[in-house]
Short mmCIF file of N, CA and C in Angstrom, two decimals:
data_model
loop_
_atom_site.label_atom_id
_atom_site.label_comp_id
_atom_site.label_asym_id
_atom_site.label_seq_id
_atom_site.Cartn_x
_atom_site.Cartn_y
_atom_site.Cartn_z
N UNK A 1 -73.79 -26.47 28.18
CA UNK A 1 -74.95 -26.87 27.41
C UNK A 1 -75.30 -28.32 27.70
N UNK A 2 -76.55 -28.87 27.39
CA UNK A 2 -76.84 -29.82 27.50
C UNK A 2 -75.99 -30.63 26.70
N UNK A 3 -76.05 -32.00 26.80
CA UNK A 3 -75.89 -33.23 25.90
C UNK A 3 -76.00 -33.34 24.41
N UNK A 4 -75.51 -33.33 24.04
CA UNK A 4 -76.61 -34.29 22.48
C UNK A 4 -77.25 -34.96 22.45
N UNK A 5 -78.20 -35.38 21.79
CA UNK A 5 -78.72 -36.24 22.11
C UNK A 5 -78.55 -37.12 20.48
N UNK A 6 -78.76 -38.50 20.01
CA UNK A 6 -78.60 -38.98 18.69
C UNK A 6 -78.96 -37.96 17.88
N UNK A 7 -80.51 -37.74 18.35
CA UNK A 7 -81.67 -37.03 17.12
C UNK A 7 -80.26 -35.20 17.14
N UNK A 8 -80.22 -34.86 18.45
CA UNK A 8 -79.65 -33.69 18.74
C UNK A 8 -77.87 -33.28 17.39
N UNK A 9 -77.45 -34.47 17.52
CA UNK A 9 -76.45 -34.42 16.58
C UNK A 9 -76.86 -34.81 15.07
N UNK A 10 -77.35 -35.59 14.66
CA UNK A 10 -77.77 -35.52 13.14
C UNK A 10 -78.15 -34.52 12.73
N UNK A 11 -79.32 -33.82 13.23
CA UNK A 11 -79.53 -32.14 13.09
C UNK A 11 -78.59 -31.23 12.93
N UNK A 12 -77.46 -31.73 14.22
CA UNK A 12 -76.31 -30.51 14.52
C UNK A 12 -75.61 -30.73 12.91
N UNK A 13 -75.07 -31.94 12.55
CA UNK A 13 -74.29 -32.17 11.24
C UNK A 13 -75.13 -31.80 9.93
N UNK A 14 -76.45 -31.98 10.48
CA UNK A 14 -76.50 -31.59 9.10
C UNK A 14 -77.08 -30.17 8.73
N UNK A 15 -76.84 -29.51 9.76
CA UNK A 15 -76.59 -27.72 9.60
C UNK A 15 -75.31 -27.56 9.46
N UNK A 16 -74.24 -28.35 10.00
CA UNK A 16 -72.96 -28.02 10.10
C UNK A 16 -72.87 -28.35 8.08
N UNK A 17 -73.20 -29.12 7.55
CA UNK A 17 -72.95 -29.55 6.30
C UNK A 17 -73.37 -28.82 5.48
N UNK A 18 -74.59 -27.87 5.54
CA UNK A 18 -75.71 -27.07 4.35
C UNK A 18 -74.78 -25.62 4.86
N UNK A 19 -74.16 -25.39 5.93
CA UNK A 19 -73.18 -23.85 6.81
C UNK A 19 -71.62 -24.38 5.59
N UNK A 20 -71.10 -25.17 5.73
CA UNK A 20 -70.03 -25.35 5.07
C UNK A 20 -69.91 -25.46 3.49
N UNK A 21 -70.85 -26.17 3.10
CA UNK A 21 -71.53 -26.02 1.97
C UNK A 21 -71.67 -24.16 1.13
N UNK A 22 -72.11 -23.32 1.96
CA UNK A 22 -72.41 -22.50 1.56
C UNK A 22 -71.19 -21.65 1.51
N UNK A 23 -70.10 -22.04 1.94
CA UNK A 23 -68.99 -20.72 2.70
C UNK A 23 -67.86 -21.67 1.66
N UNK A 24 -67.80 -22.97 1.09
CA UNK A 24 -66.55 -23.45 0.69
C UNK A 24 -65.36 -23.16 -0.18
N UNK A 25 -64.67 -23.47 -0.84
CA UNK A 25 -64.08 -22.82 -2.20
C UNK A 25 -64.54 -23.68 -3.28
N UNK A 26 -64.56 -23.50 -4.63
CA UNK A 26 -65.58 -24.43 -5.19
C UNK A 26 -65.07 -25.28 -5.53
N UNK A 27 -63.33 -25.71 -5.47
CA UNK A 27 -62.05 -26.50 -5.14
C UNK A 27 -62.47 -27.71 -4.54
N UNK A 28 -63.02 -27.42 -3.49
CA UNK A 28 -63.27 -28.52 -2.13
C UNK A 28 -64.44 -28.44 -2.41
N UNK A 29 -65.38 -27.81 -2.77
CA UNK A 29 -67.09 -28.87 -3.40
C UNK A 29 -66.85 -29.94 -4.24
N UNK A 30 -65.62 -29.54 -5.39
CA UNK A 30 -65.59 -30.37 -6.49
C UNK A 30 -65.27 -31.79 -6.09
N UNK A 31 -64.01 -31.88 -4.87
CA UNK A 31 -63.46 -32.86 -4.27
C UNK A 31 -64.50 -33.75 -3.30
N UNK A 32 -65.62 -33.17 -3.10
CA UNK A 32 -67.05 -33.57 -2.00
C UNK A 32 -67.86 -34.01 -2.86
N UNK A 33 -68.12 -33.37 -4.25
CA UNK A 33 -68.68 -34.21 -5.12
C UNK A 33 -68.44 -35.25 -6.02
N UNK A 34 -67.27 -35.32 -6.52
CA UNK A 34 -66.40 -36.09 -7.15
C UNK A 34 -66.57 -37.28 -5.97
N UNK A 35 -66.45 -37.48 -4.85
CA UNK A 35 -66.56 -38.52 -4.11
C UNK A 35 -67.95 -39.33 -3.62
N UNK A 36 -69.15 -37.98 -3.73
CA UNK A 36 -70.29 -38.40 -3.42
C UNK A 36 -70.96 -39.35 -4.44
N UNK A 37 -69.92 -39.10 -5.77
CA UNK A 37 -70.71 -39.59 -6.96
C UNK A 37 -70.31 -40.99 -6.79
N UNK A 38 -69.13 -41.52 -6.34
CA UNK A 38 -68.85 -42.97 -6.00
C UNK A 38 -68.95 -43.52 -5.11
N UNK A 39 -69.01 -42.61 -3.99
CA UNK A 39 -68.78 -43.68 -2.25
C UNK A 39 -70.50 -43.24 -2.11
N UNK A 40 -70.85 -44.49 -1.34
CA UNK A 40 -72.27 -44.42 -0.72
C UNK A 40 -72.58 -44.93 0.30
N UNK A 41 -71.37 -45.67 0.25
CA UNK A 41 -71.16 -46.11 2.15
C UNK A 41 -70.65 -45.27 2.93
N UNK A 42 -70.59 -45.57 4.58
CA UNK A 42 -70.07 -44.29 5.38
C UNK A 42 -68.88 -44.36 5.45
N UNK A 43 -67.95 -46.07 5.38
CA UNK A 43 -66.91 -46.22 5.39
C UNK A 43 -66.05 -45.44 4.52
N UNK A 44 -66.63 -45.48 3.27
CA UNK A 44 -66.24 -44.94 2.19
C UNK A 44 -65.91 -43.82 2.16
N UNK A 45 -67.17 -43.21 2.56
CA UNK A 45 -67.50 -41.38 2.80
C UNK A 45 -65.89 -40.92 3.59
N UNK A 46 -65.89 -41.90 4.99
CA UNK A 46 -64.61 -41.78 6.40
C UNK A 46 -63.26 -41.43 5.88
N UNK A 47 -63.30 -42.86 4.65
CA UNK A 47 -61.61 -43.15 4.70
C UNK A 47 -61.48 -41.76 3.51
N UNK A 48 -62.52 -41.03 2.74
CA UNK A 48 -62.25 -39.88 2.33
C UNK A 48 -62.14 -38.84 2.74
N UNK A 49 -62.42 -38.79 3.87
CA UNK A 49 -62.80 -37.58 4.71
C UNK A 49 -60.87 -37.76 5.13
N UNK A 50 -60.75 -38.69 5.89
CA UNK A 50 -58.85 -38.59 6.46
C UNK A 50 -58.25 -38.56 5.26
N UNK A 51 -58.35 -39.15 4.48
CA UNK A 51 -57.29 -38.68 3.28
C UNK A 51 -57.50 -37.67 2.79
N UNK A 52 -58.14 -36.83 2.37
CA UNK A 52 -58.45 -35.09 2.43
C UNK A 52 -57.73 -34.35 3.79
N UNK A 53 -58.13 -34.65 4.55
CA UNK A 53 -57.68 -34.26 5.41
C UNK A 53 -55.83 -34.63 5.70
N UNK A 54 -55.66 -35.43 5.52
CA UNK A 54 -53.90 -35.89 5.22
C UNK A 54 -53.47 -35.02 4.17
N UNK A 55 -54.11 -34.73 3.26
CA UNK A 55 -53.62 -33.90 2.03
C UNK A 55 -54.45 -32.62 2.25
N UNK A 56 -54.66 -31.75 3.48
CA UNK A 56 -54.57 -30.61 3.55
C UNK A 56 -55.81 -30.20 3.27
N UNK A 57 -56.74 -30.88 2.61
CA UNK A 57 -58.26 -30.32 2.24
C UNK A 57 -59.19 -30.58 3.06
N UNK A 58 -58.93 -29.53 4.41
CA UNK A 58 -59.82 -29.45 5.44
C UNK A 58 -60.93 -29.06 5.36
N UNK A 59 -61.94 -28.53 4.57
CA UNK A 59 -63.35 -28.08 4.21
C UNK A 59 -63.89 -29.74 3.73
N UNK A 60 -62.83 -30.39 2.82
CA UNK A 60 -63.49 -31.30 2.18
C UNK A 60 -63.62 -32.49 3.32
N UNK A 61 -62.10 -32.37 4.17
CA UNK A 61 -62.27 -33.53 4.55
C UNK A 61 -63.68 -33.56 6.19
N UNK A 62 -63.78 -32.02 6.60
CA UNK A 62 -65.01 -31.71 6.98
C UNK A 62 -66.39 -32.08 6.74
N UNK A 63 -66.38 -32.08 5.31
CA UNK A 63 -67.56 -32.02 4.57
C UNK A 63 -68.19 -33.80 4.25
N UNK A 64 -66.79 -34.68 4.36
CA UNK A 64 -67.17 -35.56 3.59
C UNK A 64 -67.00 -36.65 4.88
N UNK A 65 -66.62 -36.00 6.19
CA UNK A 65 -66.47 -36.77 7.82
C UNK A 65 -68.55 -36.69 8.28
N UNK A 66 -68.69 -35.30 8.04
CA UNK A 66 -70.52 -34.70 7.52
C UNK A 66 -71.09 -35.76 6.89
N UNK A 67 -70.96 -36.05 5.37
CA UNK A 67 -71.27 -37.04 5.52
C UNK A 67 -71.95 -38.54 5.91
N UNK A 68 -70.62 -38.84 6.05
CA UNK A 68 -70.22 -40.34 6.50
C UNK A 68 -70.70 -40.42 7.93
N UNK A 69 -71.07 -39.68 8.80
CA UNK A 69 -71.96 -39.05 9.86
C UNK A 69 -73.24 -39.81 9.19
N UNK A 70 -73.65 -38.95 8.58
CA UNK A 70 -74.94 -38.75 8.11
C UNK A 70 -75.60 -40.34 7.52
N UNK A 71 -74.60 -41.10 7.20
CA UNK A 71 -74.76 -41.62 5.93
C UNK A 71 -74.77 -43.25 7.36
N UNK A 72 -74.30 -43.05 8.00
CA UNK A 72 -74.29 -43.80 9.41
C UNK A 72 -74.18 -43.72 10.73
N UNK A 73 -75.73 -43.00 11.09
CA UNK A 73 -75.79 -42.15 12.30
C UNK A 73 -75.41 -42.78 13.33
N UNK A 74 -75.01 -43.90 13.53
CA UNK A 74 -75.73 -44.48 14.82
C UNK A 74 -74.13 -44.88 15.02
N UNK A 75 -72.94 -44.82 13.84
CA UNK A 75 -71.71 -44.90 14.16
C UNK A 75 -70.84 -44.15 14.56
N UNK A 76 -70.42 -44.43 16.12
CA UNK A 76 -69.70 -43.80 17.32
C UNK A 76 -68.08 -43.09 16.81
N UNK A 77 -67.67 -44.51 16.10
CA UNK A 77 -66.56 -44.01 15.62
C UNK A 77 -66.33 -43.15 14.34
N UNK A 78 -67.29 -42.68 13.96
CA UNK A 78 -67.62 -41.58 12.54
C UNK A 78 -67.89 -40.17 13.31
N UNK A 79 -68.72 -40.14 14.69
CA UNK A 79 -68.88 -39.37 15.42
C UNK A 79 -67.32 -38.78 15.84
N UNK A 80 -66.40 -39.29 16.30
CA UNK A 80 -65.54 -38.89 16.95
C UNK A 80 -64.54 -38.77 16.02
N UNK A 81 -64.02 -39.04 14.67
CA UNK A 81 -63.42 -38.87 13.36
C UNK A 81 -64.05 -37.36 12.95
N UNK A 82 -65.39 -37.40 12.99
CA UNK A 82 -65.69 -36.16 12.56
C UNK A 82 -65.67 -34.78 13.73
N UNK A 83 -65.23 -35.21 14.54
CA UNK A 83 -65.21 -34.01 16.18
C UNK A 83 -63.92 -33.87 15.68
N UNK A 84 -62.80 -34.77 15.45
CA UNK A 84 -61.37 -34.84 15.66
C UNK A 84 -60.94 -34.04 14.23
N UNK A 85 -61.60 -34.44 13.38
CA UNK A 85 -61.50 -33.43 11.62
C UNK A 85 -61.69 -31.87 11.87
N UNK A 86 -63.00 -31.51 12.81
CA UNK A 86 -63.76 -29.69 12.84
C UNK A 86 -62.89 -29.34 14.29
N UNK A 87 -62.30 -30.27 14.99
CA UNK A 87 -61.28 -29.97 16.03
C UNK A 87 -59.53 -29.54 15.42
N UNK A 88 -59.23 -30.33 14.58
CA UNK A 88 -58.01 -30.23 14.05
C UNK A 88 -57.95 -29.20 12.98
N UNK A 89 -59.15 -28.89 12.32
CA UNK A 89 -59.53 -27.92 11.15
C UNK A 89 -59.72 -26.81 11.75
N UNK A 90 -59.80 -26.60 12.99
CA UNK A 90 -60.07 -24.90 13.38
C UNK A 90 -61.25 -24.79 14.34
N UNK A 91 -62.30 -25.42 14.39
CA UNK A 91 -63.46 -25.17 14.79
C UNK A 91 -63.49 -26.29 15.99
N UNK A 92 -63.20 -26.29 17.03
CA UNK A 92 -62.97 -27.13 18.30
C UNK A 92 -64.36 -26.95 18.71
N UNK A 93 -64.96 -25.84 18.67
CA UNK A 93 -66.10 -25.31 19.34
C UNK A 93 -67.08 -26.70 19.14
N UNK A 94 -66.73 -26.57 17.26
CA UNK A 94 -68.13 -27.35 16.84
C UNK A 94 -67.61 -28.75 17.55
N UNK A 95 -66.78 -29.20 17.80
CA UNK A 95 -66.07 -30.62 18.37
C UNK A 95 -66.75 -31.09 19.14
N UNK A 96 -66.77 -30.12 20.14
CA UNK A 96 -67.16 -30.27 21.76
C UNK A 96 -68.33 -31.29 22.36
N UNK A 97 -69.65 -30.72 21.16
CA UNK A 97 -70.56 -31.12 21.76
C UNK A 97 -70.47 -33.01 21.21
N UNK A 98 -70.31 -33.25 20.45
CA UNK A 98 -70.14 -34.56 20.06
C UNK A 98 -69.10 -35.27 20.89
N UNK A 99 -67.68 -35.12 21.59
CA UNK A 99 -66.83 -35.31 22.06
C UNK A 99 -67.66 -35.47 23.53
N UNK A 100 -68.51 -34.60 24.23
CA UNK A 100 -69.30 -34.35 24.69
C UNK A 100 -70.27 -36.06 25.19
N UNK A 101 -70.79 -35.98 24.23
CA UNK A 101 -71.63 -36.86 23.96
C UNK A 101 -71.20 -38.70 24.44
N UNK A 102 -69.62 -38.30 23.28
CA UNK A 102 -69.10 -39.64 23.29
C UNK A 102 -68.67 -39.98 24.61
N UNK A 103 -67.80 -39.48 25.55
CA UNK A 103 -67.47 -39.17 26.54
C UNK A 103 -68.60 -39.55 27.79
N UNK A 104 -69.65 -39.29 27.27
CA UNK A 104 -70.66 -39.79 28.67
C UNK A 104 -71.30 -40.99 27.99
N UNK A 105 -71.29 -41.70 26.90
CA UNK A 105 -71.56 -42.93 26.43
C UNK A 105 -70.22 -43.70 26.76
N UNK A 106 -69.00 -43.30 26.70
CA UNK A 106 -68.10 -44.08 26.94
C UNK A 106 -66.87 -43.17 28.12
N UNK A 107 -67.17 -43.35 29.07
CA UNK A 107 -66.17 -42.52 29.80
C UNK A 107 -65.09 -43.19 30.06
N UNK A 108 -64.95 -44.33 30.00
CA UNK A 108 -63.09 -44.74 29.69
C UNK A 108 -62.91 -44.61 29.28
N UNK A 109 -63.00 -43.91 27.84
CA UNK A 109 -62.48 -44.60 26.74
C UNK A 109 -61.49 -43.05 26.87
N UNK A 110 -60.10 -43.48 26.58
CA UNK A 110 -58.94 -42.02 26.58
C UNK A 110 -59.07 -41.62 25.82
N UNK A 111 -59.58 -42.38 24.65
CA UNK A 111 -59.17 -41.34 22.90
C UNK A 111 -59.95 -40.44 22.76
N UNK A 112 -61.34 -40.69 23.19
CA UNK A 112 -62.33 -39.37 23.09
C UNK A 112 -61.84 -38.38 24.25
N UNK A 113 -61.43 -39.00 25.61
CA UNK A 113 -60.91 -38.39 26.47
C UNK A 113 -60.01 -37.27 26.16
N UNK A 114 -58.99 -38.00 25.22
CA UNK A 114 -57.52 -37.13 24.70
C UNK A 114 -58.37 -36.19 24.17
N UNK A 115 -59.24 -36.55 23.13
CA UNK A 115 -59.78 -35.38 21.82
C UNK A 115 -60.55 -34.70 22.42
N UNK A 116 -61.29 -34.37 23.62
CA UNK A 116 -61.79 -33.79 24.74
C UNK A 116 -60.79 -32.40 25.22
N UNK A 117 -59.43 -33.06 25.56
CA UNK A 117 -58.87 -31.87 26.35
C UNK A 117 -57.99 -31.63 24.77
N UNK A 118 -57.91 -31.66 23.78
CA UNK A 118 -57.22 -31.29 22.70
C UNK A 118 -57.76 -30.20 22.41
N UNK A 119 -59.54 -30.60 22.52
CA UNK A 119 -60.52 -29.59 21.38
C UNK A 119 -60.20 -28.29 22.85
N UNK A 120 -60.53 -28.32 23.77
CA UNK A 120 -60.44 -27.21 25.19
C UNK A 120 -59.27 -26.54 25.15
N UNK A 121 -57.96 -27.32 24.67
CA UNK A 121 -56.72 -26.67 24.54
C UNK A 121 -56.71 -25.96 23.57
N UNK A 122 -57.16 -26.37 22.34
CA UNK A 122 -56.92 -25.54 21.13
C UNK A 122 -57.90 -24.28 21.22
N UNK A 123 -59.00 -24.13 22.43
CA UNK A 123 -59.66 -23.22 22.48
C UNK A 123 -58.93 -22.04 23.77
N UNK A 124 -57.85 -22.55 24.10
CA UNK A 124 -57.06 -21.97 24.78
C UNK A 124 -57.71 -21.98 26.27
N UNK A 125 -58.71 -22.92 26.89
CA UNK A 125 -59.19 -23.20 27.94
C UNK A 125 -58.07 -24.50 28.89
N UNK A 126 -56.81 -24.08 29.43
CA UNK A 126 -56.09 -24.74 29.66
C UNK A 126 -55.93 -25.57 31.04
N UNK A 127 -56.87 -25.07 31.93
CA UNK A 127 -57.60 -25.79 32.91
C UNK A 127 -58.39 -27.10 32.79
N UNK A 128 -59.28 -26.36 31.90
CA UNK A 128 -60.08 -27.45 30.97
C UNK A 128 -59.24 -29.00 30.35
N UNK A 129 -58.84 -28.45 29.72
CA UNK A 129 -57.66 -29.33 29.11
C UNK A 129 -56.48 -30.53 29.47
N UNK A 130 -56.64 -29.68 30.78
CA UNK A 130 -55.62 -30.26 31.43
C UNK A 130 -56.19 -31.07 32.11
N UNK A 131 -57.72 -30.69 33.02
CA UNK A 131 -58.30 -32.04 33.27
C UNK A 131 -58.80 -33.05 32.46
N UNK A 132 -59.05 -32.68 31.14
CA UNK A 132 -59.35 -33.90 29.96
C UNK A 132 -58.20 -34.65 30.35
N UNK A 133 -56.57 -33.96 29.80
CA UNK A 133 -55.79 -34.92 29.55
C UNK A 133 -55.57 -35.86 31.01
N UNK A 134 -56.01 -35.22 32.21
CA UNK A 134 -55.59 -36.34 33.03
C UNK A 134 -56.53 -37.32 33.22
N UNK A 135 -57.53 -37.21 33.05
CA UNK A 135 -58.66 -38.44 32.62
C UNK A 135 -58.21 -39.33 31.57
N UNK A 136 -57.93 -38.67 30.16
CA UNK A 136 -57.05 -39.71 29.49
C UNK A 136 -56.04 -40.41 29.79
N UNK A 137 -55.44 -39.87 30.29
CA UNK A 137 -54.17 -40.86 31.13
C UNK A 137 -54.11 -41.47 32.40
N UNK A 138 -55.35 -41.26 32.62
CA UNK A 138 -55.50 -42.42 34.18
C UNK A 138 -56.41 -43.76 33.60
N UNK A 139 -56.78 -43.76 31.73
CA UNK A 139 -57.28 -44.48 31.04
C UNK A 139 -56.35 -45.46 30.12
N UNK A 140 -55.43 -44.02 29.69
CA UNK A 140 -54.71 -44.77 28.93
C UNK A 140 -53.29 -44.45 29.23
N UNK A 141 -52.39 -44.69 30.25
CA UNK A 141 -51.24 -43.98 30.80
C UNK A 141 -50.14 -44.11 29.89
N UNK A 142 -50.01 -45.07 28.70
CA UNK A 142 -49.07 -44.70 27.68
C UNK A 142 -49.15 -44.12 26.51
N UNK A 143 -50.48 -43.17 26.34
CA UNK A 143 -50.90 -42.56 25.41
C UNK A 143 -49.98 -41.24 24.91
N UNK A 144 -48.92 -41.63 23.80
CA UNK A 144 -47.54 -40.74 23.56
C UNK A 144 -48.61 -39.08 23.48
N UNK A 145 -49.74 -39.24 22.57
CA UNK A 145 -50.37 -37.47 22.81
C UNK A 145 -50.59 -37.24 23.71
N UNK A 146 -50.97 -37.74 24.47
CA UNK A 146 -51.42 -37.31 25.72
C UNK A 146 -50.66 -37.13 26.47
N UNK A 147 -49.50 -37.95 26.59
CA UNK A 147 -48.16 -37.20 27.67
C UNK A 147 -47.46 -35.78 26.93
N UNK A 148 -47.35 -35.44 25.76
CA UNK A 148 -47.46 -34.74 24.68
C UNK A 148 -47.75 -33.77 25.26
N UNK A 149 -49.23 -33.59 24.97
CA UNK A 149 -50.24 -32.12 26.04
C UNK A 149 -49.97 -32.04 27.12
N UNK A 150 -50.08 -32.79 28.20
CA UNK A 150 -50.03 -32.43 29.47
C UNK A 150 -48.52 -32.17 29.45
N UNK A 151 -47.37 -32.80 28.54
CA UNK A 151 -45.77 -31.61 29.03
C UNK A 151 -46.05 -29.98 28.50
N UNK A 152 -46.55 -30.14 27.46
CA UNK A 152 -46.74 -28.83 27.06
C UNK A 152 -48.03 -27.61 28.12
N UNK A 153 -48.63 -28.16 28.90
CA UNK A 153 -49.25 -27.37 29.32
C UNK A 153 -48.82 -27.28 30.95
N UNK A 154 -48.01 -28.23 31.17
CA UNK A 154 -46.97 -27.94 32.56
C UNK A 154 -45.96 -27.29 32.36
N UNK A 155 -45.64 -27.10 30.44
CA UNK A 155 -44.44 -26.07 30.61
C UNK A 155 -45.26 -24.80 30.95
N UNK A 156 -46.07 -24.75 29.59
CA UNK A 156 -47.27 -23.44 30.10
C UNK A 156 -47.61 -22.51 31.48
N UNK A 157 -47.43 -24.00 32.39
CA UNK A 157 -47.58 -23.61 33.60
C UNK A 157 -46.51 -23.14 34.20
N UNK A 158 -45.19 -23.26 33.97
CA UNK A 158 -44.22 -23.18 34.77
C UNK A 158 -43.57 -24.04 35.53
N UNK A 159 -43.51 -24.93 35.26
CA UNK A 159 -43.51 -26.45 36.01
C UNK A 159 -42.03 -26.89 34.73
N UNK A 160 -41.05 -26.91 34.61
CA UNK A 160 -40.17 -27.31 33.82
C UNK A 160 -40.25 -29.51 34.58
N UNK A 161 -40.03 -29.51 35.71
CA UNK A 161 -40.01 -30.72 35.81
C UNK A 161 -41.01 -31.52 35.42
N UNK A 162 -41.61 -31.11 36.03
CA UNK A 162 -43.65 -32.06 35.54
C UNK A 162 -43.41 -32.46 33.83
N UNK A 163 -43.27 -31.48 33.25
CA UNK A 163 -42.71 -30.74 31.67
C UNK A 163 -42.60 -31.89 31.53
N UNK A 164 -40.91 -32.35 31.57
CA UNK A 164 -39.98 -33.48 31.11
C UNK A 164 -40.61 -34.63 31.93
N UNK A 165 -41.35 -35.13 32.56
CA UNK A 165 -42.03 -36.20 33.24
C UNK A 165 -42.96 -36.67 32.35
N UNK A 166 -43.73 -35.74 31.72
CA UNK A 166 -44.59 -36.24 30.33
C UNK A 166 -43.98 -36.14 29.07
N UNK A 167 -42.82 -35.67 28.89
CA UNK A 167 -42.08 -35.57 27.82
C UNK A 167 -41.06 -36.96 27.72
#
């Protein structure tokens, strides 16, 4: 698929937000509203979104990464917090295109790199993946996840030595 584009992702989040919204438990609305009623910054919105997410409330901490998106479009690192939240929560798919995005605005950069071949791995595309992670690590060569994935997907492969070389 194409790119995102800025306008292309605010749209995307905020279907992704009115889709999650509608499907949640009313558990994790309460926890999305209870927060909307005090935070109004994006920072705010962020550091709720990972602590939900640290404590297991992946819809909320989805919902409230949506947000803090929303609430500060034009911030890169809210973009890639919220790919790395709907990546780690189950939905890599929705990851992609933002990871996507970040990735051709910043192509050194390993961390989007890493969260690139994470979201491809967890979609069980291990080719894929495996070239993310070696882009991340010709970026960031002491990146402990990233040697992490690539042992685990050279064990995958059959490769026991390669394995313990990133391990």
């Amino acid at each position: 698929k194409k790119l995102f584009t800025d306008t292309d992702a605010s749209a995307n989040t905020a279907l992704l937000y009115s889709r999650l919204m509608a499907k949640i438990p009313v558990s994790e609305k309460t926890i999305i509203s209870s927060v909307l009623a005090k935070a109004k910054t994006g920072s705010t919105l962020m550091e709720a979104a990972i602590t939900s997410l640290m404590q297991g409330h992946y819809h909320a901490a989805m919902g409230l990464a949506m947000k803090a998106v929303q609430a500060d479009p034009k911030n890169v690192i809210y973009h890639n917090n919220l790919a790395a939240i709907l990546s780690q929560s189950g939905y890599p798919e929705k990851a992609i295109p933002y990871f996507k995005k970040l990735s051709s605005q910043f192509p050194a950069n390993g961390t989007v790199l890493h969260n690139l071949g994470y979201a491809w791995f967890s979609l069980g595309e291990i080719d894929t993946a495996r070239r993310y992670f070696a882009y991340a690590a010709a970026r960031n060569p002491n990146n402990p996840e990233t040697k992490l994935c690539r042992g685990v997907i050279e064990e995958l492969r059959g490769d026991p030595n390669k394995a313990t070389d990133n391990y």
